[in-house]
N, CA, C and O atoms as a Maestro MAE file, in Angstrom:
{
 s_m_m2io_version
 :::
 2.0.0
}

f_m_ct {
 s_m_title
 :::
 protein
 m_atom[312] {
  # First column is atom index #
  i_m_mmod_type
  r_m_x_coord
  r_m_y_coord
  r_m_z_coord
  i_m_residue_number
  s_m_chain_name
  s_m_pdb_residue_name
  s_m_pdb_atom_name
  i_m_atomic_number
  :::
  1 25 10.281 -9.864 -15.109 1 A "THR " " N  " 7
  2 3 9.614 -10.876 -14.698 1 A "THR " " CA " 6
  3 2 7.749 -10.079 -15.020 1 A "THR " " C  " 6
  4 15 7.605 -8.875 -14.803 1 A "THR " " O  " 8
  5 25 6.658 -10.845 -15.470 2 A "ASP " " N  " 7
  6 3 5.831 -10.580 -15.030 2 A "ASP " " CA " 6
  7 2 4.718 -10.684 -13.848 2 A "ASP " " C  " 6
  8 15 4.091 -11.703 -13.558 2 A "ASP " " O  " 8
  9 25 4.587 -9.144 -13.101 3 A "GLU " " N  " 7
  10 3 3.899 -8.782 -12.088 3 A "GLU " " CA " 6
  11 2 3.108 -8.068 -11.545 3 A "GLU " " C  " 6
  12 15 3.275 -6.851 -11.616 3 A "GLU " " O  " 8
  13 25 1.980 -8.626 -10.818 4 A "LEU " " N  " 7
  14 3 1.269 -7.745 -9.999 4 A "LEU " " CA " 6
  15 2 1.256 -7.152 -8.857 4 A "LEU " " C  " 6
  16 15 1.847 -7.831 -8.017 4 A "LEU " " O  " 8
  17 25 0.820 -6.133 -8.430 5 A "VAL " " N  " 7
  18 3 1.454 -5.358 -7.644 5 A "VAL " " CA " 6
  19 2 0.321 -4.270 -7.244 5 A "VAL " " C  " 6
  20 15 0.038 -3.215 -7.812 5 A "VAL " " O  " 8
  21 25 -0.219 -4.843 -6.125 6 A "PHE " " N  " 7
  22 3 -1.437 -4.167 -5.118 6 A "PHE " " CA " 6
  23 2 -0.820 -3.216 -4.434 6 A "PHE " " C  " 6
  24 15 0.156 -3.488 -3.736 6 A "PHE " " O  " 8
  25 25 -1.283 -2.029 -4.537 7 A "VAL " " N  " 7
  26 3 -0.623 -0.883 -3.803 7 A "VAL " " CA " 6
  27 2 -1.889 -0.052 -2.560 7 A "VAL " " C  " 6
  28 15 -3.056 0.233 -2.828 7 A "VAL " " O  " 8
  29 25 -1.459 0.081 -1.764 8 A "GLU " " N  " 7
  30 3 -2.211 1.019 -0.783 8 A "GLU " " CA " 6
  31 2 -1.405 2.031 -0.767 8 A "GLU " " C  " 6
  32 15 -0.192 1.964 -0.568 8 A "GLU " " O  " 8
  33 25 -2.293 3.402 -1.060 9 A "VAL " " N  " 7
  34 3 -2.055 4.751 -1.206 9 A "VAL " " CA " 6
  35 2 -2.641 5.393 -0.143 9 A "VAL " " C  " 6
  36 15 -3.862 5.431 0.009 9 A "VAL " " O  " 8
  37 25 -1.428 6.168 0.998 10 A "LYS " " N  " 7
  38 3 -2.139 6.456 2.133 10 A "LYS " " CA " 6
  39 2 -1.267 8.099 2.257 10 A "LYS " " C  " 6
  40 15 -0.082 8.292 1.988 10 A "LYS " " O  " 8
  41 25 -2.366 9.219 2.785 11 A "HIS " " N  " 7
  42 3 -2.070 10.043 2.729 11 A "HIS " " CA " 6
  43 2 -1.881 10.906 4.115 11 A "HIS " " C  " 6
  44 15 -2.847 10.594 4.811 11 A "HIS " " O  " 8
  45 25 -1.069 11.848 4.824 12 A "ARG " " N  " 7
  46 3 -0.905 12.385 5.961 12 A "ARG " " CA " 6
  47 2 -0.827 13.770 5.822 12 A "ARG " " C  " 6
  48 15 0.280 14.245 5.572 12 A "ARG " " O  " 8
  49 25 -1.664 14.414 5.922 13 A "ARG " " N  " 7
  50 3 -0.616 16.086 6.094 13 A "ARG " " CA " 6
  51 2 0.178 16.420 7.102 13 A "ARG " " C  " 6
  52 15 0.941 17.368 6.915 13 A "ARG " " O  " 8
  53 25 0.187 15.715 8.427 14 A "ARG " " N  " 7
  54 3 1.499 15.732 9.274 14 A "ARG " " CA " 6
  55 2 1.928 14.433 9.704 14 A "ARG " " C  " 6
  56 15 1.314 13.392 9.474 14 A "ARG " " O  " 8
  57 25 2.898 14.523 10.275 15 A "THR " " N  " 7
  58 3 3.566 13.311 10.831 15 A "THR " " CA " 6
  59 2 3.938 12.992 12.318 15 A "THR " " C  " 6
  60 15 4.849 12.379 12.874 15 A "THR " " O  " 8
  61 25 2.501 13.882 12.826 16 A "VAL " " N  " 7
  62 3 2.565 13.786 14.121 16 A "VAL " " CA " 6
  63 2 2.488 12.520 15.091 16 A "VAL " " C  " 6
  64 15 2.941 12.318 16.217 16 A "VAL " " O  " 8
  65 25 1.717 11.732 14.188 17 A "TRP " " N  " 7
  66 3 1.414 9.920 14.594 17 A "TRP " " CA " 6
  67 2 2.293 9.385 13.865 17 A "TRP " " C  " 6
  68 15 2.803 8.459 14.495 17 A "TRP " " O  " 8
  69 25 2.854 9.525 12.577 18 A "GLY " " N  " 7
  70 3 4.057 9.159 12.204 18 A "GLY " " CA " 6
  71 2 2.984 9.023 10.155 18 A "GLY " " C  " 6
  72 15 1.820 9.129 9.771 18 A "GLY " " O  " 8
  73 25 4.302 8.756 9.533 19 A "GLY " " N  " 7
  74 3 3.973 8.780 8.287 19 A "GLY " " CA " 6
  75 2 2.751 7.933 7.885 19 A "GLY " " C  " 6
  76 15 2.198 7.306 8.789 19 A "GLY " " O  " 8
  77 25 2.192 7.828 6.443 20 A "GLY " " N  " 7
  78 3 1.159 7.245 6.394 20 A "GLY " " CA " 6
  79 2 1.362 5.766 6.354 20 A "GLY " " C  " 6
  80 15 0.482 4.957 6.650 20 A "GLY " " O  " 8
  81 25 2.682 5.430 5.936 21 A "GLU " " N  " 7
  82 3 3.033 4.072 6.078 21 A "GLU " " CA " 6
  83 2 2.461 3.146 7.279 21 A "GLU " " C  " 6
  84 15 2.142 1.965 7.421 21 A "GLU " " O  " 8
  85 25 2.507 4.367 8.095 22 A "THR " " N  " 7
  86 3 2.217 3.821 10.102 22 A "THR " " CA " 6
  87 2 0.712 3.322 10.178 22 A "THR " " C  " 6
  88 15 0.276 2.891 11.246 22 A "THR " " O  " 8
  89 25 -0.144 3.388 8.951 23 A "ALA " " N  " 7
  90 3 -1.657 3.406 9.085 23 A "ALA " " CA " 6
  91 2 -1.578 2.132 8.534 23 A "ALA " " C  " 6
  92 15 -2.666 1.557 8.542 23 A "ALA " " O  " 8
  93 25 -0.871 1.645 8.169 24 A "VAL " " N  " 7
  94 3 -0.769 -0.104 7.479 24 A "VAL " " CA " 6
  95 2 -0.430 -1.305 8.442 24 A "VAL " " C  " 6
  96 15 0.437 -2.155 8.234 24 A "VAL " " O  " 8
  97 25 -0.952 -1.255 9.122 25 A "ASP " " N  " 7
  98 3 -0.537 -2.592 9.929 25 A "ASP " " CA " 6
  99 2 -0.883 -3.656 9.605 25 A "ASP " " C  " 6
  100 15 -1.376 -3.824 8.490 25 A "ASP " " O  " 8
  101 25 -0.681 -4.953 10.724 26 A "TYR " " N  " 7
  102 3 -0.654 -6.451 10.224 26 A "TYR " " CA " 6
  103 2 -2.115 -6.856 9.423 26 A "TYR " " C  " 6
  104 15 -2.385 -7.463 8.387 26 A "TYR " " O  " 8
  105 25 -2.750 -6.303 10.289 27 A "ARG " " N  " 7
  106 3 -4.414 -6.817 9.974 27 A "ARG " " CA " 6
  107 2 -5.194 -5.899 8.798 27 A "ARG " " C  " 6
  108 15 -6.279 -6.185 8.293 27 A "ARG " " O  " 8
  109 25 -4.265 -4.578 8.455 28 A "LYS " " N  " 7
  110 3 -4.315 -3.806 6.505 28 A "LYS " " CA " 6
  111 2 -3.791 -5.123 5.918 28 A "LYS " " C  " 6
  112 15 -4.597 -5.741 5.223 28 A "LYS " " O  " 8
  113 25 -2.487 -5.688 6.097 29 A "VAL " " N  " 7
  114 3 -1.928 -6.449 5.069 29 A "VAL " " CA " 6
  115 2 -2.405 -7.503 4.993 29 A "VAL " " C  " 6
  116 15 -2.300 -8.104 3.924 29 A "VAL " " O  " 8
  117 25 -3.152 -8.149 6.181 30 A "ALA " " N  " 7
  118 3 -4.251 -9.393 5.963 30 A "ALA " " CA " 6
  119 2 -5.036 -9.000 5.079 30 A "ALA " " C  " 6
  120 15 -4.793 -9.417 3.947 30 A "ALA " " O  " 8
  121 25 -5.939 -8.306 5.211 31 A "LYS " " N  " 7
  122 3 -7.438 -8.155 4.093 31 A "LYS " " CA " 6
  123 2 -6.570 -7.447 2.705 31 A "LYS " " C  " 6
  124 15 -6.961 -7.395 1.539 31 A "LYS " " O  " 8
  125 25 -5.524 -7.037 3.175 32 A "MET " " N  " 7
  126 3 -5.002 -7.136 1.779 32 A "MET " " CA " 6
  127 2 -4.626 -8.567 0.770 32 A "MET " " C  " 6
  128 15 -4.969 -8.958 -0.346 32 A "MET " " O  " 8
  129 25 -3.846 -8.999 1.723 33 A "GLN " " N  " 7
  130 3 -3.721 -10.326 0.962 33 A "GLN " " CA " 6
  131 2 -4.937 -11.844 1.179 33 A "GLN " " C  " 6
  132 15 -4.810 -13.050 0.972 33 A "GLN " " O  " 8
  133 25 -6.022 -11.006 1.671 34 A "ARG " " N  " 7
  134 3 -7.132 -12.168 1.329 34 A "ARG " " CA " 6
  135 2 -7.852 -10.990 0.637 34 A "ARG " " C  " 6
  136 15 -8.714 -10.806 1.496 34 A "ARG " " O  " 8
  137 25 -8.079 -10.163 -0.208 35 A "VAL " " N  " 7
  138 3 -8.728 -9.130 -1.552 35 A "VAL " " CA " 6
  139 2 -7.684 -9.850 -2.670 35 A "VAL " " C  " 6
  140 15 -8.052 -10.086 -3.821 35 A "VAL " " O  " 8
  141 25 -6.694 -10.081 -2.306 36 A "ALA " " N  " 7
  142 3 -5.684 -10.156 -3.488 36 A "ALA " " CA " 6
  143 2 -5.278 -11.346 -4.219 36 A "ALA " " C  " 6
  144 15 -4.583 -11.535 -5.217 36 A "ALA " " O  " 8
  145 25 -5.928 -12.092 -3.412 37 A "ALA " " N  " 7
  146 3 -5.802 -13.997 -3.432 37 A "ALA " " CA " 6
  147 2 -6.775 -14.098 -3.641 37 A "ALA " " C  " 6
  148 15 -6.708 -15.116 -4.330 37 A "ALA " " O  " 8
  149 25 -8.170 -13.755 -3.606 38 A "GLU " " N  " 7
  150 3 -9.246 -13.076 -4.244 38 A "GLU " " CA " 6
  151 2 -9.288 -13.137 -5.950 38 A "GLU " " C  " 6
  152 15 -9.384 -13.975 -6.846 38 A "GLU " " O  " 8
  153 25 -9.150 -11.660 -5.771 39 A "TYR " " N  " 7
  154 3 -9.099 -11.022 -6.725 39 A "TYR " " CA " 6
  155 2 -8.105 -12.033 -7.814 39 A "TYR " " C  " 6
  156 15 -8.638 -12.124 -8.920 39 A "TYR " " O  " 8
  157 25 -6.878 -12.735 -7.707 40 A "CYS " " N  " 7
  158 3 -6.442 -13.220 -8.411 40 A "CYS " " CA " 6
  159 2 -6.616 -15.258 -8.827 40 A "CYS " " C  " 6
  160 15 -5.987 -16.130 -9.426 40 A "CYS " " O  " 8
  161 25 -7.760 -15.119 -8.105 41 A "ARG " " N  " 7
  162 3 -8.306 -16.401 -8.052 41 A "ARG " " CA " 6
  163 2 -9.863 -16.321 -9.203 41 A "ARG " " C  " 6
  164 15 -10.257 -17.077 -10.091 41 A "ARG " " O  " 8
  165 25 -10.407 -15.026 -8.634 42 A "GLN " " N  " 7
  166 3 -11.271 -14.870 -9.485 42 A "GLN " " CA " 6
  167 2 -10.665 -14.459 -11.271 42 A "GLN " " C  " 6
  168 15 -11.486 -14.671 -12.164 42 A "GLN " " O  " 8
  169 25 -9.723 -14.081 -11.544 43 A "HIS " " N  " 7
  170 3 -9.209 -13.569 -12.969 43 A "HIS " " CA " 6
  171 2 -7.692 -14.908 -12.940 43 A "HIS " " C  " 6
  172 15 -6.505 -14.582 -12.939 43 A "HIS " " O  " 8
  173 25 -8.158 -16.192 -12.923 44 A "GLN " " N  " 7
  174 3 -6.808 -17.055 -13.188 44 A "GLN " " CA " 6
  175 2 -5.450 -16.065 -13.458 44 A "GLN " " C  " 6
  176 15 -4.928 -16.028 -14.573 44 A "GLN " " O  " 8
  177 25 -5.154 -15.605 -12.795 45 A "PHE " " N  " 7
  178 3 -4.138 -14.998 -12.338 45 A "PHE " " CA " 6
  179 2 -2.886 -15.922 -11.244 45 A "PHE " " C  " 6
  180 15 -2.869 -16.171 -10.039 45 A "PHE " " O  " 8
  181 25 -1.909 -16.239 -12.430 46 A "LYS " " N  " 7
  182 3 -1.291 -17.290 -11.539 46 A "LYS " " CA " 6
  183 2 -0.021 -17.116 -11.350 46 A "LYS " " C  " 6
  184 15 0.647 -17.983 -10.787 46 A "LYS " " O  " 8
  185 25 0.593 -15.789 -11.860 47 A "LYS " " N  " 7
  186 3 2.294 -14.955 -11.771 47 A "LYS " " CA " 6
  187 2 2.030 -14.674 -10.180 47 A "LYS " " C  " 6
  188 15 1.050 -14.888 -9.466 47 A "LYS " " O  " 8
  189 25 3.568 -13.992 -9.877 48 A "PRO " " N  " 7
  190 3 3.100 -13.686 -8.571 48 A "PRO " " CA " 6
  191 2 3.289 -12.469 -8.015 48 A "PRO " " C  " 6
  192 15 4.210 -11.932 -8.630 48 A "PRO " " O  " 8
  193 25 2.858 -11.729 -7.116 49 A "TYR " " N  " 7
  194 3 2.120 -10.627 -6.988 49 A "TYR " " CA " 6
  195 2 2.651 -10.442 -5.829 49 A "TYR " " C  " 6
  196 15 2.981 -11.369 -5.089 49 A "TYR " " O  " 8
  197 25 2.828 -8.814 -5.471 50 A "ARG " " N  " 7
  198 3 3.425 -8.182 -3.677 50 A "ARG " " CA " 6
  199 2 2.267 -7.063 -3.736 50 A "ARG " " C  " 6
  200 15 1.359 -6.814 -4.529 50 A "ARG " " O  " 8
  201 25 2.737 -6.489 -2.489 51 A "PHE " " N  " 7
  202 3 2.127 -5.408 -2.347 51 A "PHE " " CA " 6
  203 2 3.063 -4.210 -1.732 51 A "PHE " " C  " 6
  204 15 3.836 -4.294 -0.777 51 A "PHE " " O  " 8
  205 25 2.779 -3.101 -2.529 52 A "ASP " " N  " 7
  206 3 3.598 -2.113 -1.823 52 A "ASP " " CA " 6
  207 2 2.742 -0.963 -1.389 52 A "ASP " " C  " 6
  208 15 1.518 -1.090 -1.421 52 A "ASP " " O  " 8
  209 25 3.349 0.252 -0.947 53 A "ILE " " N  " 7
  210 3 3.018 1.651 -0.174 53 A "ILE " " CA " 6
  211 2 3.394 2.499 -0.637 53 A "ILE " " C  " 6
  212 15 4.588 2.546 -0.933 53 A "ILE " " O  " 8
  213 25 2.579 3.496 -0.888 54 A "ILE " " N  " 7
  214 3 2.722 5.153 -1.703 54 A "ILE " " CA " 6
  215 2 2.643 5.545 -0.296 54 A "ILE " " C  " 6
  216 15 1.850 4.821 0.305 54 A "ILE " " O  " 8
  217 25 3.181 6.425 0.428 55 A "ALA " " N  " 7
  218 3 2.915 7.467 1.347 55 A "ALA " " CA " 6
  219 2 3.069 8.660 1.262 55 A "ALA " " C  " 6
  220 15 4.272 8.907 1.341 55 A "ALA " " O  " 8
  221 25 2.530 9.463 1.151 56 A "SER " " N  " 7
  222 3 2.365 10.711 1.234 56 A "SER " " CA " 6
  223 2 2.346 11.402 2.352 56 A "SER " " C  " 6
  224 15 1.912 10.981 3.425 56 A "SER " " O  " 8
  225 25 2.983 12.873 2.074 57 A "THR " " N  " 7
  226 3 2.553 13.481 3.751 57 A "THR " " CA " 6
  227 2 2.723 15.266 3.001 57 A "THR " " C  " 6
  228 15 3.426 15.654 2.068 57 A "THR " " O  " 8
  229 25 2.032 15.798 3.635 58 A "GLY " " N  " 7
  230 3 2.043 17.549 3.324 58 A "GLY " " CA " 6
  231 2 0.767 17.605 2.654 58 A "GLY " " C  " 6
  232 15 -0.119 16.820 2.317 58 A "GLY " " O  " 8
  233 25 1.058 19.036 2.581 59 A "ASP " " N  " 7
  234 3 -0.731 20.004 2.415 59 A "ASP " " CA " 6
  235 2 -0.672 19.455 0.925 59 A "ASP " " C  " 6
  236 15 0.296 19.456 0.164 59 A "ASP " " O  " 8
  237 25 -1.868 19.022 0.724 60 A "LEU " " N  " 7
  238 3 -2.481 18.583 -0.770 60 A "LEU " " CA " 6
  239 2 -2.343 19.982 -1.772 60 A "LEU " " C  " 6
  240 15 -2.288 19.906 -2.999 60 A "LEU " " O  " 8
  241 25 -2.302 21.213 -1.033 61 A "GLN " " N  " 7
  242 3 -3.087 22.353 -2.088 61 A "GLN " " CA " 6
  243 2 -1.524 23.028 -2.289 61 A "GLN " " C  " 6
  244 15 -1.333 24.049 -2.949 61 A "GLN " " O  " 8
  245 25 -0.339 22.185 -1.523 62 A "LYS " " N  " 7
  246 3 0.676 23.180 -2.350 62 A "LYS " " CA " 6
  247 2 1.503 21.919 -2.450 62 A "LYS " " C  " 6
  248 15 2.299 21.586 -1.572 62 A "LYS " " O  " 8
  249 25 1.328 21.371 -3.333 63 A "PRO " " N  " 7
  250 3 1.932 20.200 -3.980 63 A "PRO " " CA " 6
  251 2 3.385 20.213 -3.826 63 A "PRO " " C  " 6
  252 15 3.869 19.221 -3.280 63 A "PRO " " O  " 8
  253 25 4.339 21.341 -4.279 64 A "GLU " " N  " 7
  254 3 5.673 21.486 -4.289 64 A "GLU " " CA " 6
  255 2 5.978 21.187 -3.155 64 A "GLU " " C  " 6
  256 15 7.188 21.086 -2.947 64 A "GLU " " O  " 8
  257 25 5.087 20.946 -2.063 65 A "GLN " " N  " 7
  258 3 5.813 20.428 -0.556 65 A "GLN " " CA " 6
  259 2 5.413 19.454 -0.082 65 A "GLN " " C  " 6
  260 15 5.687 19.102 1.066 65 A "GLN " " O  " 8
  261 25 4.496 18.662 -1.077 66 A "VAL " " N  " 7
  262 3 4.364 16.998 -0.568 66 A "VAL " " CA " 6
  263 2 5.121 15.889 -0.522 66 A "VAL " " C  " 6
  264 15 5.341 15.618 -1.702 66 A "VAL " " O  " 8
  265 25 5.777 14.893 0.333 67 A "GLU " " N  " 7
  266 3 7.087 14.072 0.024 67 A "GLU " " CA " 6
  267 2 5.813 12.937 0.311 67 A "GLU " " C  " 6
  268 15 4.836 12.678 1.014 67 A "GLU " " O  " 8
  269 25 7.021 12.306 -1.309 68 A "ILE " " N  " 7
  270 3 5.924 10.863 -1.191 68 A "ILE " " CA " 6
  271 2 7.507 9.896 -0.995 68 A "ILE " " C  " 6
  272 15 8.709 10.099 -1.169 68 A "ILE " " O  " 8
  273 25 6.581 8.730 -0.513 69 A "GLU " " N  " 7
  274 3 7.879 7.093 -0.198 69 A "GLU " " CA " 6
  275 2 7.150 6.347 -1.278 69 A "GLU " " C  " 6
  276 15 6.027 6.572 -1.729 69 A "GLU " " O  " 8
  277 25 7.967 5.462 -1.586 70 A "HIS " " N  " 7
  278 3 7.301 3.759 -1.716 70 A "HIS " " CA " 6
  279 2 8.113 3.347 -1.377 70 A "HIS " " C  " 6
  280 15 9.324 3.568 -1.345 70 A "HIS " " O  " 8
  281 25 6.856 2.055 -0.805 71 A "PHE " " N  " 7
  282 3 7.766 1.310 0.119 71 A "PHE " " CA " 6
  283 2 7.410 -0.488 -0.405 71 A "PHE " " C  " 6
  284 15 6.501 -1.150 0.096 71 A "PHE " " O  " 8
  285 25 8.073 -0.848 -1.163 72 A "GLU " " N  " 7
  286 3 8.299 -2.297 -1.854 72 A "GLU " " CA " 6
  287 2 7.606 -3.179 -1.107 72 A "GLU " " C  " 6
  288 15 7.472 -2.885 0.081 72 A "GLU " " O  " 8
  289 25 6.962 -4.544 -1.635 73 A "ASN " " N  " 7
  290 3 7.241 -5.336 -0.856 73 A "ASN " " CA " 6
  291 2 6.956 -5.921 0.604 73 A "ASN " " C  " 6
  292 15 7.546 -6.748 1.299 73 A "ASN " " O  " 8
  293 25 5.729 -5.098 0.791 74 A "ILE " " N  " 7
  294 3 5.374 -4.861 2.313 74 A "ILE " " CA " 6
  295 2 4.964 -6.146 3.657 74 A "ILE " " C  " 6
  296 15 4.742 -6.195 4.867 74 A "ILE " " O  " 8
  297 25 5.057 -7.012 2.500 75 A "THR " " N  " 7
  298 3 4.275 -8.302 3.396 75 A "THR " " CA " 6
  299 2 5.072 -8.443 5.088 75 A "THR " " C  " 6
  300 15 4.535 -8.873 6.108 75 A "THR " " O  " 8
  301 25 6.547 -7.902 4.918 76 A "TRP " " N  " 7
  302 3 7.384 -7.882 6.027 76 A "TRP " " CA " 6
  303 2 6.312 -7.860 7.409 76 A "TRP " " C  " 6
  304 15 6.531 -8.455 8.464 76 A "TRP " " O  " 8
  305 25 4.889 -6.861 7.044 77 A "LEU " " N  " 7
  306 3 4.752 -6.206 8.054 77 A "LEU " " CA " 6
  307 2 3.269 -7.379 8.537 77 A "LEU " " C  " 6
  308 15 2.482 -6.915 9.362 77 A "LEU " " O  " 8
  309 25 3.103 -8.246 8.206 78 A "SER " " N  " 7
  310 3 2.228 -9.311 8.070 78 A "SER " " CA " 6
  311 2 2.991 -10.149 9.388 78 A "SER " " C  " 6
  312 15 2.580 -11.256 9.736 78 A "SER " " O  " 8
  :::
 }
 m_bond[311] {
  # First column is bond index #
  i_m_from
  i_m_to
  i_m_order
  :::
  1 1 2 1
  2 2 3 1
  3 3 4 2
  4 3 5 1
  5 5 6 1
  6 6 7 1
  7 7 8 2
  8 7 9 1
  9 9 10 1
  10 10 11 1
  11 11 12 2
  12 11 13 1
  13 13 14 1
  14 14 15 1
  15 15 16 2
  16 15 17 1
  17 17 18 1
  18 18 19 1
  19 19 20 2
  20 19 21 1
  21 21 22 1
  22 22 23 1
  23 23 24 2
  24 23 25 1
  25 25 26 1
  26 26 27 1
  27 27 28 2
  28 27 29 1
  29 29 30 1
  30 30 31 1
  31 31 32 2
  32 31 33 1
  33 33 34 1
  34 34 35 1
  35 35 36 2
  36 35 37 1
  37 37 38 1
  38 38 39 1
  39 39 40 2
  40 39 41 1
  41 41 42 1
  42 42 43 1
  43 43 44 2
  44 43 45 1
  45 45 46 1
  46 46 47 1
  47 47 48 2
  48 47 49 1
  49 49 50 1
  50 50 51 1
  51 51 52 2
  52 51 53 1
  53 53 54 1
  54 54 55 1
  55 55 56 2
  56 55 57 1
  57 57 58 1
  58 58 59 1
  59 59 60 2
  60 59 61 1
  61 61 62 1
  62 62 63 1
  63 63 64 2
  64 63 65 1
  65 65 66 1
  66 66 67 1
  67 67 68 2
  68 67 69 1
  69 69 70 1
  70 70 71 1
  71 71 72 2
  72 71 73 1
  73 73 74 1
  74 74 75 1
  75 75 76 2
  76 75 77 1
  77 77 78 1
  78 78 79 1
  79 79 80 2
  80 79 81 1
  81 81 82 1
  82 82 83 1
  83 83 84 2
  84 83 85 1
  85 85 86 1
  86 86 87 1
  87 87 88 2
  88 87 89 1
  89 89 90 1
  90 90 91 1
  91 91 92 2
  92 91 93 1
  93 93 94 1
  94 94 95 1
  95 95 96 2
  96 95 97 1
  97 97 98 1
  98 98 99 1
  99 99 100 2
  100 99 101 1
  101 101 102 1
  102 102 103 1
  103 103 104 2
  104 103 105 1
  105 105 106 1
  106 106 107 1
  107 107 108 2
  108 107 109 1
  109 109 110 1
  110 110 111 1
  111 111 112 2
  112 111 113 1
  113 113 114 1
  114 114 115 1
  115 115 116 2
  116 115 117 1
  117 117 118 1
  118 118 119 1
  119 119 120 2
  120 119 121 1
  121 121 122 1
  122 122 123 1
  123 123 124 2
  124 123 125 1
  125 125 126 1
  126 126 127 1
  127 127 128 2
  128 127 129 1
  129 129 130 1
  130 130 131 1
  131 131 132 2
  132 131 133 1
  133 133 134 1
  134 134 135 1
  135 135 136 2
  136 135 137 1
  137 137 138 1
  138 138 139 1
  139 139 140 2
  140 139 141 1
  141 141 142 1
  142 142 143 1
  143 143 144 2
  144 143 145 1
  145 145 146 1
  146 146 147 1
  147 147 148 2
  148 147 149 1
  149 149 150 1
  150 150 151 1
  151 151 152 2
  152 151 153 1
  153 153 154 1
  154 154 155 1
  155 155 156 2
  156 155 157 1
  157 157 158 1
  158 158 159 1
  159 159 160 2
  160 159 161 1
  161 161 162 1
  162 162 163 1
  163 163 164 2
  164 163 165 1
  165 165 166 1
  166 166 167 1
  167 167 168 2
  168 167 169 1
  169 169 170 1
  170 170 171 1
  171 171 172 2
  172 171 173 1
  173 173 174 1
  174 174 175 1
  175 175 176 2
  176 175 177 1
  177 177 178 1
  178 178 179 1
  179 179 180 2
  180 179 181 1
  181 181 182 1
  182 182 183 1
  183 183 184 2
  184 183 185 1
  185 185 186 1
  186 186 187 1
  187 187 188 2
  188 187 189 1
  189 189 190 1
  190 190 191 1
  191 191 192 2
  192 191 193 1
  193 193 194 1
  194 194 195 1
  195 195 196 2
  196 195 197 1
  197 197 198 1
  198 198 199 1
  199 199 200 2
  200 199 201 1
  201 201 202 1
  202 202 203 1
  203 203 204 2
  204 203 205 1
  205 205 206 1
  206 206 207 1
  207 207 208 2
  208 207 209 1
  209 209 210 1
  210 210 211 1
  211 211 212 2
  212 211 213 1
  213 213 214 1
  214 214 215 1
  215 215 216 2
  216 215 217 1
  217 217 218 1
  218 218 219 1
  219 219 220 2
  220 219 221 1
  221 221 222 1
  222 222 223 1
  223 223 224 2
  224 223 225 1
  225 225 226 1
  226 226 227 1
  227 227 228 2
  228 227 229 1
  229 229 230 1
  230 230 231 1
  231 231 232 2
  232 231 233 1
  233 233 234 1
  234 234 235 1
  235 235 236 2
  236 235 237 1
  237 237 238 1
  238 238 239 1
  239 239 240 2
  240 239 241 1
  241 241 242 1
  242 242 243 1
  243 243 244 2
  244 243 245 1
  245 245 246 1
  246 246 247 1
  247 247 248 2
  248 247 249 1
  249 249 250 1
  250 250 251 1
  251 251 252 2
  252 251 253 1
  253 253 254 1
  254 254 255 1
  255 255 256 2
  256 255 257 1
  257 257 258 1
  258 258 259 1
  259 259 260 2
  260 259 261 1
  261 261 262 1
  262 262 263 1
  263 263 264 2
  264 263 265 1
  265 265 266 1
  266 266 267 1
  267 267 268 2
  268 267 269 1
  269 269 270 1
  270 270 271 1
  271 271 272 2
  272 271 273 1
  273 273 274 1
  274 274 275 1
  275 275 276 2
  276 275 277 1
  277 277 278 1
  278 278 279 1
  279 279 280 2
  280 279 281 1
  281 281 282 1
  282 282 283 1
  283 283 284 2
  284 283 285 1
  285 285 286 1
  286 286 287 1
  287 287 288 2
  288 287 289 1
  289 289 290 1
  290 290 291 1
  291 291 292 2
  292 291 293 1
  293 293 294 1
  294 294 295 1
  295 295 296 2
  296 295 297 1
  297 297 298 1
  298 298 299 1
  299 299 300 2
  300 299 301 1
  301 301 302 1
  302 302 303 1
  303 303 304 2
  304 303 305 1
  305 305 306 1
  306 306 307 1
  307 307 308 2
  308 307 309 1
  309 309 310 1
  310 310 311 1
  311 311 312 2
  :::
 }
}
């Protein structure tokens, strides 16, 4: 099916305060929803869309040590 995916990308060097996904709270999701609705309105996009998070953790100077997680359909955070 045709689906538009809005992706929030967050990186943290360390997980002392949690991974990058913890930076996306209900307020951020609400803002993403407003922006997505406006984008779809302006572009007359009438198909389903969802929100994902790509969270990475580690030293970007050592890419082999960076961990990446993909969280699909994160609207449960709102």
